[in-house]
Coordinates of C-alpha atoms in Angstrom, one line a residue:
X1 CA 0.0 0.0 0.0
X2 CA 1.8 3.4 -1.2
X3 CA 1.3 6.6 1.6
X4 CA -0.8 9.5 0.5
X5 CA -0.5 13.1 1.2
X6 CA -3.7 14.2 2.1
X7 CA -6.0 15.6 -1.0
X8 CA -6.4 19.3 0.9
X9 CA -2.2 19.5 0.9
X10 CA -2.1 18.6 -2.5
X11 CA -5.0 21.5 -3.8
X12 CA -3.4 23.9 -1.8
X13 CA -0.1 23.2 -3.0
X14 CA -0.1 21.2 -6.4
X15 CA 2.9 22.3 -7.8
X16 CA 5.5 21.2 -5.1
X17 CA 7.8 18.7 -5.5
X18 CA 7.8 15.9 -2.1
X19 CA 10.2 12.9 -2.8
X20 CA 12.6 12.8 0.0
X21 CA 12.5 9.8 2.4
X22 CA 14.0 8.5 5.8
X23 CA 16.8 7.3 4.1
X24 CA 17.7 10.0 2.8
X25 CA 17.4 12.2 5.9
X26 CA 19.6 9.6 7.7
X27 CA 22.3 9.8 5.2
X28 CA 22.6 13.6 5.5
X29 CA 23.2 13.7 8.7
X30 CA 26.0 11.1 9.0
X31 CA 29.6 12.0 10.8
X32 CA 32.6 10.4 9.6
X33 CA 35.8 9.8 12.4
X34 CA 37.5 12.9 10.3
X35 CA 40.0 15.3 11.0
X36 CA 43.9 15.8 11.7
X37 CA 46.1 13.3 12.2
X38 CA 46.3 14.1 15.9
X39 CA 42.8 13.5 16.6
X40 CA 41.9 10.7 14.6
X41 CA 45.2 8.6 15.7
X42 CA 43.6 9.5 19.4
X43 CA 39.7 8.3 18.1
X44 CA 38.5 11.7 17.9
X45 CA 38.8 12.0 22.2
X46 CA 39.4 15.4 21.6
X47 CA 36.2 17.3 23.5
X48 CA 38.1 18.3 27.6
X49 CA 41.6 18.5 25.5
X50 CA 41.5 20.5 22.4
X51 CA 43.9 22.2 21.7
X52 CA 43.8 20.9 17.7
X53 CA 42.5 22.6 14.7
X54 CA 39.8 19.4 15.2
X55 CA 38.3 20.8 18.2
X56 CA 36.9 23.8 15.8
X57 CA 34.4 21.0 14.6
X58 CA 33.9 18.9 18.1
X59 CA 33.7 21.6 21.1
X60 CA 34.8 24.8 20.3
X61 CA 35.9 25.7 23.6
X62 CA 39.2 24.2 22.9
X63 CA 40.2 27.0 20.7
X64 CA 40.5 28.5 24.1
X65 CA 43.6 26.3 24.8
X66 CA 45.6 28.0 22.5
X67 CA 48.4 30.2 23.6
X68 CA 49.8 30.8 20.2
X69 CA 48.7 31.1 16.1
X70 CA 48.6 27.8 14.1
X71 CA 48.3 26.9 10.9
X72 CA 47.9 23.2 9.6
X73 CA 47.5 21.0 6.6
X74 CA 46.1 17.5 6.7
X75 CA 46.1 14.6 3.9
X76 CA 44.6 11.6 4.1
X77 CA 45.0 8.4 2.0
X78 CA 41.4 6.3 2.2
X79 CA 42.0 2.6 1.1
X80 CA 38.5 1.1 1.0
X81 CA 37.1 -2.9 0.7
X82 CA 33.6 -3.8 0.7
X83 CA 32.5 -7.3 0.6
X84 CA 29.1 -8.6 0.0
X85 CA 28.0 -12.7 -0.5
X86 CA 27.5 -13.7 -4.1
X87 CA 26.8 -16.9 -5.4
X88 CA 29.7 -19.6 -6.4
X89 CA 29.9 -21.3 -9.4
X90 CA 28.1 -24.3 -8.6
X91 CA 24.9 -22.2 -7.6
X92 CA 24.8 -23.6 -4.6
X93 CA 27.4 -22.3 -1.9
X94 CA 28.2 -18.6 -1.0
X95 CA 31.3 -16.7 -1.2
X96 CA 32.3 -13.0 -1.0
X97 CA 32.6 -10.5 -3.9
X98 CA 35.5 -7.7 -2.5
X99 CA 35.1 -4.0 -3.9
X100 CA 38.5 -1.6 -3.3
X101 CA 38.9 1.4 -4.2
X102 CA 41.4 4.4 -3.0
X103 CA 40.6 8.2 -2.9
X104 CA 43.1 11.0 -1.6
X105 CA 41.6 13.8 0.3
X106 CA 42.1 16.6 2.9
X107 CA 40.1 16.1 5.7
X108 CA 41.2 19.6 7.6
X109 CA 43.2 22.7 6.9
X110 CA 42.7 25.6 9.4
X111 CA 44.3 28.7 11.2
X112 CA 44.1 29.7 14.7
X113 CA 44.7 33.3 15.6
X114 CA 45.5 34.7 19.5
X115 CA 45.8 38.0 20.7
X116 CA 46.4 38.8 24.7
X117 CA 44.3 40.9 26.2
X118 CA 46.1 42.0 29.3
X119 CA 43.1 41.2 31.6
X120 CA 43.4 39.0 34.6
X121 CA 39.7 37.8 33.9
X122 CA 40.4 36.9 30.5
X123 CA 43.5 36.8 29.0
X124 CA 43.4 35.3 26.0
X125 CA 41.1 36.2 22.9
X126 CA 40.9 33.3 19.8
X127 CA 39.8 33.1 16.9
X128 CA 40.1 30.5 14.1
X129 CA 39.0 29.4 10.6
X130 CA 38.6 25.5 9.5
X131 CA 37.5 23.8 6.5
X132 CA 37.1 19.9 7.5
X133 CA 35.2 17.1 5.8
X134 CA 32.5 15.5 8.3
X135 CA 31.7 12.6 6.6
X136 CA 32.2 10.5 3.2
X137 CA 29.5 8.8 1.1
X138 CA 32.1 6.8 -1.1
X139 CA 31.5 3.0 -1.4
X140 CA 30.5 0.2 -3.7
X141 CA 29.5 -3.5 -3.8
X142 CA 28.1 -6.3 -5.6
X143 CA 26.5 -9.7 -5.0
X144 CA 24.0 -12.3 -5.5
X145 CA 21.0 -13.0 -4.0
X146 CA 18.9 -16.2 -3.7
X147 CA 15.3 -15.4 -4.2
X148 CA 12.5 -15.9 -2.7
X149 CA 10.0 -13.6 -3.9
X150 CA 9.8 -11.0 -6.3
X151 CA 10.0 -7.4 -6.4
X152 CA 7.5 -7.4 -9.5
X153 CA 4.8 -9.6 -6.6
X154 CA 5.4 -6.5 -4.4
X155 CA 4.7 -3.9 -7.0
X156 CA 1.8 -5.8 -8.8
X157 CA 0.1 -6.2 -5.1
X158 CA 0.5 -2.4 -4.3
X159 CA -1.0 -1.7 -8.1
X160 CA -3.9 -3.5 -7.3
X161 CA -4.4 -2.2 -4.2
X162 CA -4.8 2.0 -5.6
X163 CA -7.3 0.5 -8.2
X164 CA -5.1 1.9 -11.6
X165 CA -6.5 0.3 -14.7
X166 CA -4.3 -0.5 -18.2
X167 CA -5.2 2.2 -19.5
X168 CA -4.3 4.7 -16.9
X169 CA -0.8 2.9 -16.9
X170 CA 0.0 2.7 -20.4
X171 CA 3.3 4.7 -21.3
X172 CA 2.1 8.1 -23.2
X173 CA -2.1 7.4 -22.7
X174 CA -3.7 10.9 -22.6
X175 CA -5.1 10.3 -19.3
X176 CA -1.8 9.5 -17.2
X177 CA 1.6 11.2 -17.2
X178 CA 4.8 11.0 -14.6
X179 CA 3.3 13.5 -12.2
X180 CA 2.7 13.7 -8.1
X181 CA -0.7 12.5 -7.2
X182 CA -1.4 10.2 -10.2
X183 CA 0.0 6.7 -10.6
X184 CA 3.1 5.9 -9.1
X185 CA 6.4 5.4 -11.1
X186 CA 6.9 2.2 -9.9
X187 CA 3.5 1.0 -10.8
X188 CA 4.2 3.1 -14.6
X189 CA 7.2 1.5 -14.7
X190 CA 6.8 -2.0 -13.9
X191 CA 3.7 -2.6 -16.2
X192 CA 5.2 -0.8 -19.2
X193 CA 8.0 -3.1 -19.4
X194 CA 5.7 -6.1 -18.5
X195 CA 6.9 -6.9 -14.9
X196 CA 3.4 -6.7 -13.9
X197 CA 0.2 -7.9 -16.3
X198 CA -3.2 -8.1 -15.8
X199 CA -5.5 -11.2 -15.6
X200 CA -7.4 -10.1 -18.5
X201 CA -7.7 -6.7 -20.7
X202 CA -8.6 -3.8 -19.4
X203 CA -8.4 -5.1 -15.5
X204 CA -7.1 -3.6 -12.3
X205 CA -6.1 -6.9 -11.1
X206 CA -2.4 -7.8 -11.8
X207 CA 0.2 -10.6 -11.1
X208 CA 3.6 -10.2 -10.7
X209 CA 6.1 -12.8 -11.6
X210 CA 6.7 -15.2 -9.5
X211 CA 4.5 -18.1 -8.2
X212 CA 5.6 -20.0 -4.7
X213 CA 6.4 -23.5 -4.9
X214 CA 7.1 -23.1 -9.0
X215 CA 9.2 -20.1 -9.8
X216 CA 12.8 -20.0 -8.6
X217 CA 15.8 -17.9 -9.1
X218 CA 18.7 -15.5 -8.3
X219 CA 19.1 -11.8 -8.3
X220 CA 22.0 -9.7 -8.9
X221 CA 23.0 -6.5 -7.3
X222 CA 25.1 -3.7 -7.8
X223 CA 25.5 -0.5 -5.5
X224 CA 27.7 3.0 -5.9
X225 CA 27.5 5.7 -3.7
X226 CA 29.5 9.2 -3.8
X227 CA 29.8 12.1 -2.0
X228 CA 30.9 14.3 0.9
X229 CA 29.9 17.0 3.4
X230 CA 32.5 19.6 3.8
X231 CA 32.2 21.6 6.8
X232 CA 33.3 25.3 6.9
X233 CA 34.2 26.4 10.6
X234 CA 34.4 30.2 12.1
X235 CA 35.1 29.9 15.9
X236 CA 35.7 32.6 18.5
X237 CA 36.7 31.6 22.2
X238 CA 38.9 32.6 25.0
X239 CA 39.5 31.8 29.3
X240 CA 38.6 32.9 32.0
X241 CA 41.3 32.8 34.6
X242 CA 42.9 30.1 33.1
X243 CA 40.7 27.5 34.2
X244 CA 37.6 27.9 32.4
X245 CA 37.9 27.8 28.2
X246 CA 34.9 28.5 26.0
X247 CA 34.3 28.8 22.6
X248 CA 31.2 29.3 20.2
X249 CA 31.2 28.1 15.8
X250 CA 29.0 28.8 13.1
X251 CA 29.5 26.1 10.4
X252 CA 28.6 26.3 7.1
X253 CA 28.2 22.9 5.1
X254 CA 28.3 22.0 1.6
X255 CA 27.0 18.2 1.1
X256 CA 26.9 16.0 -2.7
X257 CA 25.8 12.8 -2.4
X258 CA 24.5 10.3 -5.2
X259 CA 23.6 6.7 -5.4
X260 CA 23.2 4.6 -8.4
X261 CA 21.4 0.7 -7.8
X262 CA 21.0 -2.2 -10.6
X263 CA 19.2 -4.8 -9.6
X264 CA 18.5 -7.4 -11.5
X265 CA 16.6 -10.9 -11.5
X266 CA 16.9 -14.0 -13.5
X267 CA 13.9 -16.6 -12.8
X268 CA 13.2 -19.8 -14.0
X269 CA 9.4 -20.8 -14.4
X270 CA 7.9 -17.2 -14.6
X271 CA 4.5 -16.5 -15.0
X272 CA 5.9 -14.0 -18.2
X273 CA 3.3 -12.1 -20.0
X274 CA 1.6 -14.0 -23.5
X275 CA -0.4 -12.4 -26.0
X276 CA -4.6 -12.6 -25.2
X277 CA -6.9 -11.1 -27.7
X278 CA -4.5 -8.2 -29.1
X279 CA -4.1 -7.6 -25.2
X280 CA -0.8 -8.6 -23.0
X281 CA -1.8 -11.0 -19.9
X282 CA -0.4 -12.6 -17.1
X283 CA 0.8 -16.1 -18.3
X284 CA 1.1 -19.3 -17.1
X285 CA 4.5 -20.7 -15.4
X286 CA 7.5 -20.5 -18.6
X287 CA 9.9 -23.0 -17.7
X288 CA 11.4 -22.8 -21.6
X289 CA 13.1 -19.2 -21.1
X290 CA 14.6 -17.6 -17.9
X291 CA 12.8 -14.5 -17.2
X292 CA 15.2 -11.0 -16.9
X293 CA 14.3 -7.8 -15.3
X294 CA 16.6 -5.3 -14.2
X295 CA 15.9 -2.3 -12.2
X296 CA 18.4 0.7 -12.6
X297 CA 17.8 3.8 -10.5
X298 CA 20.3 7.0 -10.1
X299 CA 19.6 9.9 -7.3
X300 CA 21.4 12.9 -6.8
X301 CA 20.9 15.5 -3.4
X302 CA 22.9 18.5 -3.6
X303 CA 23.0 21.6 -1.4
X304 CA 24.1 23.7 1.4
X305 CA 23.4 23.9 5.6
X306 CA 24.2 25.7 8.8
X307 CA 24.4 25.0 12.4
X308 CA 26.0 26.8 15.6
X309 CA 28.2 24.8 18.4
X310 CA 29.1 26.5 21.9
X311 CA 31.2 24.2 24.4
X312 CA 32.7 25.0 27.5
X313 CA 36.1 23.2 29.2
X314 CA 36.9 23.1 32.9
X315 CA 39.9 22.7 34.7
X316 CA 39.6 22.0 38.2
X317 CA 43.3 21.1 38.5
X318 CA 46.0 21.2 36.1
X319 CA 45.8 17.2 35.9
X320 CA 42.4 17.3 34.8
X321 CA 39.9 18.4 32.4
X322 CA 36.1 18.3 31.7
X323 CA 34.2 19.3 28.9
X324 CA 30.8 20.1 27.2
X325 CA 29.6 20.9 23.6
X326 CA 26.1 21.0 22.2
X327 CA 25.8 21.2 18.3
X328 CA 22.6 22.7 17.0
X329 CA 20.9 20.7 14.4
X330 CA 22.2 21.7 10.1
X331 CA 19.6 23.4 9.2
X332 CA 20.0 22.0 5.1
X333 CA 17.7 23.3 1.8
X334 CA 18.8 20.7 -0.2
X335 CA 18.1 19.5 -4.0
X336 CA 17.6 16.0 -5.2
X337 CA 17.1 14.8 -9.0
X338 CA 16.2 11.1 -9.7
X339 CA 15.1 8.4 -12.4
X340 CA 14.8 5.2 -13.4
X341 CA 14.7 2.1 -15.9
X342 CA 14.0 -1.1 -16.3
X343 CA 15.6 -3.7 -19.2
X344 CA 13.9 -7.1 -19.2
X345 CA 14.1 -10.1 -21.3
X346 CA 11.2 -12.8 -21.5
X347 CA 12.9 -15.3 -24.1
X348 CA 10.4 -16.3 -26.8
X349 CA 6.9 -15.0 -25.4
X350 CA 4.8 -12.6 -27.0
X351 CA 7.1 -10.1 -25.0
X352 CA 10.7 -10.4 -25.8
X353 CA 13.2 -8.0 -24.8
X354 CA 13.3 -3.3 -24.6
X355 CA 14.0 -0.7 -21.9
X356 CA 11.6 1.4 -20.2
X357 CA 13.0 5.0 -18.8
X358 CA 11.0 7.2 -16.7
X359 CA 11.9 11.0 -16.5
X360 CA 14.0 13.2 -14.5
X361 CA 12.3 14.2 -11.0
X362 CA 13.7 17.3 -10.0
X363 CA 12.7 18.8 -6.8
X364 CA 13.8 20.9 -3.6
X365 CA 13.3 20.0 0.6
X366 CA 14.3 20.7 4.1
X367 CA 15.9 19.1 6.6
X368 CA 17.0 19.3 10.0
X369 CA 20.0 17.1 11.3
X370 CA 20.0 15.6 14.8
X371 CA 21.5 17.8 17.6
X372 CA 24.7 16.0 19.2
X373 CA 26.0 16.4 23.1
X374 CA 29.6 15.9 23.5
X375 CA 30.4 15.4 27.3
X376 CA 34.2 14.8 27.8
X377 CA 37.2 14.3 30.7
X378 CA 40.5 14.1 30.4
X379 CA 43.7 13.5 32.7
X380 CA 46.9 14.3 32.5
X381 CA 49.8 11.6 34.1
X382 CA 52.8 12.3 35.1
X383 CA 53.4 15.5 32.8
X384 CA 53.8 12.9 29.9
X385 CA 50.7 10.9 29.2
X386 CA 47.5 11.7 28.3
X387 CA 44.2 9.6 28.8
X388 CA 41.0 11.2 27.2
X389 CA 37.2 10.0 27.1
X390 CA 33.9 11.7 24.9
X391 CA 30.5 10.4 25.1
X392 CA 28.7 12.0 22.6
X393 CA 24.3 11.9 22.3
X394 CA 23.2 11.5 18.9
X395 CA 19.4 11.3 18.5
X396 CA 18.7 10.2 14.3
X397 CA 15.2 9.8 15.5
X398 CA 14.9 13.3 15.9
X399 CA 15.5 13.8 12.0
X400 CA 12.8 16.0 10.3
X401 CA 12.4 16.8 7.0
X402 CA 9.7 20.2 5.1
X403 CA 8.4 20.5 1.7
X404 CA 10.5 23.0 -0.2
X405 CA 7.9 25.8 1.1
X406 CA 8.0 24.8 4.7
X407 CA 5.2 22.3 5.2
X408 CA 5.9 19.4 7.2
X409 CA 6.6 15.8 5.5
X410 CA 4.6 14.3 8.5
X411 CA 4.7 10.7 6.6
X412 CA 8.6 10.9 6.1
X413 CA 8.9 11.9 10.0
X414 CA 6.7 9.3 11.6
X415 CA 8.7 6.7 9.1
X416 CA 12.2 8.6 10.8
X417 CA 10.3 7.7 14.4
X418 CA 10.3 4.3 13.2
X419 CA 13.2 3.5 11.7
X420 CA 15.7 5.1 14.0
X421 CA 16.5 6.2 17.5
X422 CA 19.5 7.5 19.2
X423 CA 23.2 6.4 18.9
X424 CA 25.3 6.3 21.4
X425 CA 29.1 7.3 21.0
X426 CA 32.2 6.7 22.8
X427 CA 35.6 7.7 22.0
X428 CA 38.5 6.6 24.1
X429 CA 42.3 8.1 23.4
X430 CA 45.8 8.6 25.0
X431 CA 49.3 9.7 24.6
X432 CA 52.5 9.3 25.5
X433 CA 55.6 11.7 25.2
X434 CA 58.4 9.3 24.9
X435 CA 60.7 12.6 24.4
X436 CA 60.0 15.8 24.6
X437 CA 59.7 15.9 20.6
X438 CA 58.1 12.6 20.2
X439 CA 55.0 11.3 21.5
X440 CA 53.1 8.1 21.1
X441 CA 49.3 7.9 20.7
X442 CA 46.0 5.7 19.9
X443 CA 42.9 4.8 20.4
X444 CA 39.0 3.2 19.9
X445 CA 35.9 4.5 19.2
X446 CA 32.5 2.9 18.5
X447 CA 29.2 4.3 17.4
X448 CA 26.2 2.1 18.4
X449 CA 23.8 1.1 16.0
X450 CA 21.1 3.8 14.9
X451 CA 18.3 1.9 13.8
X452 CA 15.2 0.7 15.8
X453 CA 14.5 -3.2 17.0
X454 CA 11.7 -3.6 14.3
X455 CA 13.3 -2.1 11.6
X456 CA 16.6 -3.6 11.8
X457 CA 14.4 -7.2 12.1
X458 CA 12.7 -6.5 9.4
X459 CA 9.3 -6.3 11.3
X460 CA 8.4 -3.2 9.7
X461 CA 6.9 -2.6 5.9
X462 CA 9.6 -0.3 4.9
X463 CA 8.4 3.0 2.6
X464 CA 11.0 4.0 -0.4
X465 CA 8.6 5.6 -2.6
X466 CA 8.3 8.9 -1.7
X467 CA 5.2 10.6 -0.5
X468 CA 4.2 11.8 -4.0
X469 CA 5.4 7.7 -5.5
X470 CA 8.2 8.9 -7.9
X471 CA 10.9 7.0 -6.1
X472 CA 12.1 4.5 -8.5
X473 CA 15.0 2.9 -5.8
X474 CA 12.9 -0.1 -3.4
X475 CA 16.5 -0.9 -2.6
X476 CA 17.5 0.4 1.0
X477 CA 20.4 -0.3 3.7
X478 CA 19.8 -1.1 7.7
X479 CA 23.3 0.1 9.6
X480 CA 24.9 -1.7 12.0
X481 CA 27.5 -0.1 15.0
X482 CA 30.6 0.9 13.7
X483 CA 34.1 0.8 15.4
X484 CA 37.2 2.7 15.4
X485 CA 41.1 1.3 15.9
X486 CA 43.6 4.3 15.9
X487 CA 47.4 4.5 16.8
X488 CA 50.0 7.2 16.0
X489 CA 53.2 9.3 16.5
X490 CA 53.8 12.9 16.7
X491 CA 56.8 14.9 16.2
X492 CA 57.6 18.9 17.0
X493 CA 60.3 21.2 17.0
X494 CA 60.9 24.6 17.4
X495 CA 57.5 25.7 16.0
X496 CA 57.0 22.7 13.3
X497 CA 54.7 19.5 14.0
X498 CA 54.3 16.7 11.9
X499 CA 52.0 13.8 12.9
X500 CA 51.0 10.7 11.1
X501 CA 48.0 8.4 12.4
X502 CA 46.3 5.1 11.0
X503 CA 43.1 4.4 11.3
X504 CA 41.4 1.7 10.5
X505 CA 37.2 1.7 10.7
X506 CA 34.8 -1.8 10.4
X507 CA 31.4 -1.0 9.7
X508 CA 28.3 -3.5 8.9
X509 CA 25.4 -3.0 6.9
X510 CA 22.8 -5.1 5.3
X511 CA 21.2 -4.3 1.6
X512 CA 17.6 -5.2 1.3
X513 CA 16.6 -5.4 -2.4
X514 CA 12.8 -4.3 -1.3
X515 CA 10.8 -4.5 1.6
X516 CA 9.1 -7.6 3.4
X517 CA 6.2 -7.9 5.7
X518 CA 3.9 -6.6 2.3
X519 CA 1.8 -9.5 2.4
X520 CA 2.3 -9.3 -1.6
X521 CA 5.3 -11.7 -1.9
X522 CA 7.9 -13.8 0.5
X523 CA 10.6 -11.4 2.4
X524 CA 13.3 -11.2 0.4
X525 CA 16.8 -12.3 0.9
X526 CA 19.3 -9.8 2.5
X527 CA 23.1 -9.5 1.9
X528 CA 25.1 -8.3 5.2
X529 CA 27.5 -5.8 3.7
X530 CA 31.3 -5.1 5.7
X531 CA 32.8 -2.5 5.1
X532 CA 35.7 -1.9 5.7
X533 CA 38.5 1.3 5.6
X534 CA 42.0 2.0 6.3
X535 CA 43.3 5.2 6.6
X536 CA 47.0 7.3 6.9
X537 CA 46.9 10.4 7.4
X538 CA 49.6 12.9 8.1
X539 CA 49.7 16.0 8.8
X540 CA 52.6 19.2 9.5
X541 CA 51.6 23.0 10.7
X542 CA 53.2 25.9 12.5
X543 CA 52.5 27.5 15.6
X544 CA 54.2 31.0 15.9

């Protein structure tokens, strides 16, 4: 059953475009473990320390460590492999297909400026400017899946259900286009390149094809994904008699992010469409040709956000440290472009092979990120080590999105309610000055998985077509936690630094082609996805 915006929203505001979904709220407001070498060889355990041209982007109040200007320069080398489970050769057993790839980037460059005030209440005035990237979209993977439904069962059953005849679905009909608030692509799609059929002429009654206990088959998947947000910091901060450090950012964000899915299945025993008066039908089982459908959909979101940070560091004691940052939500207007095709292949029936394409959906939204508490303490042993801790309150379920004029998208934010709830973060770092010029460092973090009981079980009917039904991607992904292992080494002298870190991040995911619990067709298979990166990154400055 496809969600409807009510028929009062749509006469008051028929020309608006509405096609964003959870999923793509969630994936806007993702954080990478991102920054200098420094802080990610130490996990990012940076909020009662800073002290690092990081700490612009985590709790500002650490630009009030600084006693004198900076400037730094970060590059980082991301070596990535993704494996997903693809069929062997035998068709039988299960092995993994491994995607790598390796990118280049610079996750942070930045100045700090300081200037003494002579006050004994506050003697130090900063201020700095950052650019840092917050979070990658790059990955890609492939597999097989063995099926045991089909994604043409799920479509035909929604079809059916809204009650659209032939004629209303036929590709260039007079009384049907691609619009919001008439058929939905899916449904436009799907029977214009046969995936669904009536069971007779001119009904509103269709099959899709695959029949339990007769049809059998695989499915094929490939997923890319691109994209960054870049973060653009201005901070101010200062002390108060030395013991109390505070500091207050504006960021300005820039986020690209695109996904391209082909999905594809081969059955055995279709019910593929045969010719019936002049008129395509639903067929009986084919067990002379192997049924092919693949699904290709490509989506683009582009655009620019802002938020505000204030933290606050306190130091009781000149072993130890406290601290506390609150990040308002990114405030994003964003813009997001998407089709879709399907190729298919029915061997010698009445239908044999072609390509369907719909059009370009191009549209603009709102959103509003999360907000994120960072509460942090920090010790300092022996005038040579350092051991740092950050819990840090994320709350995805708090996600909301708005139509491009400022009405809600009350669907998309009760499916946000569903489908996600608060992470949990913990970062954990230390160091060790082996000399006074060298120092020793790592560190763990882990994020705990954002997604809700029911929806990671698959208990809940899971909505990808977009409140108006243009999506064209029934594809989605459930995340898992995801962990950080760090180490590193520092060197200074005079006013030079140079650091160097490794980083190395394990992340699990699971692809669902479309969703179960529809009542339309069997839940389909799943494919747990690992990812996992590797990271050196290095990074040299001044402070004069």
């Amino acid at each position: 059953m496809n969600k409807r915006i009510s028929a009062l929203l749509l006469a008051a505001i028929p020309m608006i475009g509405f096609a964003q979904t959870a999923f793509d709220a969630y994936q806007m407001s993702r954080y990478d473990l991102r920054g200098t070498a420094r802080f990610m060889s130490m996990a990012g355990a940076f909020g009662a320390l800073g002290g690092d041209l990081s700490s612009l982007n985590q709790n500002p109040a650490g630009i009030g460590v600084y006693r004198k200007n900076e400037i730094g320069f970060t590059l980082d080398i991301d070596m990535q492999s993704v494996k997903a489970p693809v069929l062997a050769n035998d068709n039988k057993t299960w092995g993994q297909n491994s995607t790598s790839q390796t990118k280049a980037l610079v996750p942070n460059v930045g100045y700090i400026g300081v200037a003494y005030t002579g006050s004994n209440v506050m003697p130090v005035f900063q201020w700095g400017f950052s650019y840092g990237r917050t979070a990658s979209f790059n990955r890609r993977y492939s597999g097989t899946l063995d099926m045991n439904g089909s994604l043409s069962n799920l479509i035909a059953g929604n079809t059916t259900y809204d009650g659209f005849t032939t004629d209303q679905l036929t590709a260039g009909n007079g009384t049907n286009y691609w619009g919001a608030g008439h058929a939905p692509w899916m449904s436009l799609l799907a029977y214009n390149s046969y995936m669904i059929n009536p069971l007779a002429s001119n009904m509103n009654q269709y099959n899709g094809l695959w029949l339990d206990g007769t049809t059998y088959g695989v499915a094929d998947f490939d997923v890319e994904e691109k994209g960054f947000v870049d973060e653009y910091e201005i901070n101010f901060g200062g002390n108060f008699t030395n013991s109390i450090y505070w500091g207050v950012g504006v960021g300005i964000t820039d986020i690209e992010y695109s996904r391209y899915v082909y999905y594809k299945e081969y059955m055995t025993g279709a019910l593929t469409p045969v010719s019936e008066n002049g008129a395509i039908v639903a067929g009986a089982p084919d067990f002379d040709n192997e049924a092919q459908v693949g699904l290709e959909s490509r989506q683009r979101i582009s655009g620019t956000g802002v938020n505000v940070k204030a933290g606050l560091i306190y130091r009781p004691i000149n072993e130890f440290r406290i601290g506390l940052a609150v990040h308002s939500p990114t405030y994003y207007n964003l813009n997001q472009i998407h089709d879709g095709a399907v190729d298919y292949n029915y061997g010698d029936n009445a239908v044999r092979a072609d390509y369907t394409q719909s059009p370009t959906d191009s549209y603009g939204w709102k959103l509003r990120t999360p907000w994120r508490l960072i509460a942090s303490a920090a010790t300092v042993i022996g005038g040579r080590g350092i051991v740092s801790l950050d819990y840090e309150y994320r709350p995805y379920q708090n996600m909301t999105t708005k139509f491009d004029d400022g009405y809600s998208c009350t669907d998309v934010n009760n499916d946000i309610k569903s489908y996600y709830k608060a992470a949990n973060i913990i970062r954990l770092g230390g160091e060790f000055r082996v000399t006074p010029n060298f120092s020793l460092r790592a560190g763990y973090a882990l994020e705990s998985c954002p997604t809700t009981t029911e929806f990671k079980n698959n208990q809940l009917y899971v909505y990808t077509s977009n409140p108006d039904d243009t999506g064209t991607s029934p594809s989605y992904s459930v995340d898992d936690k995801t962990q950080y292992i760090t180490c590193g080494i520092g060197y200074h002298w005079k006013s030079f630094y140079a650091d160097a870190a490794y980083v190395h991040r394990s992340h699990t995911s699971e692809f669902h082609p479309y969703s179960g619990n529809n009542g339309y067709t069997a839940n389909p298979s799943v494919a747990e996805v690992k990812e996992s990166n590797n990271n050196i990154v290095l990074s040299v400055g001044f402070k004069f």
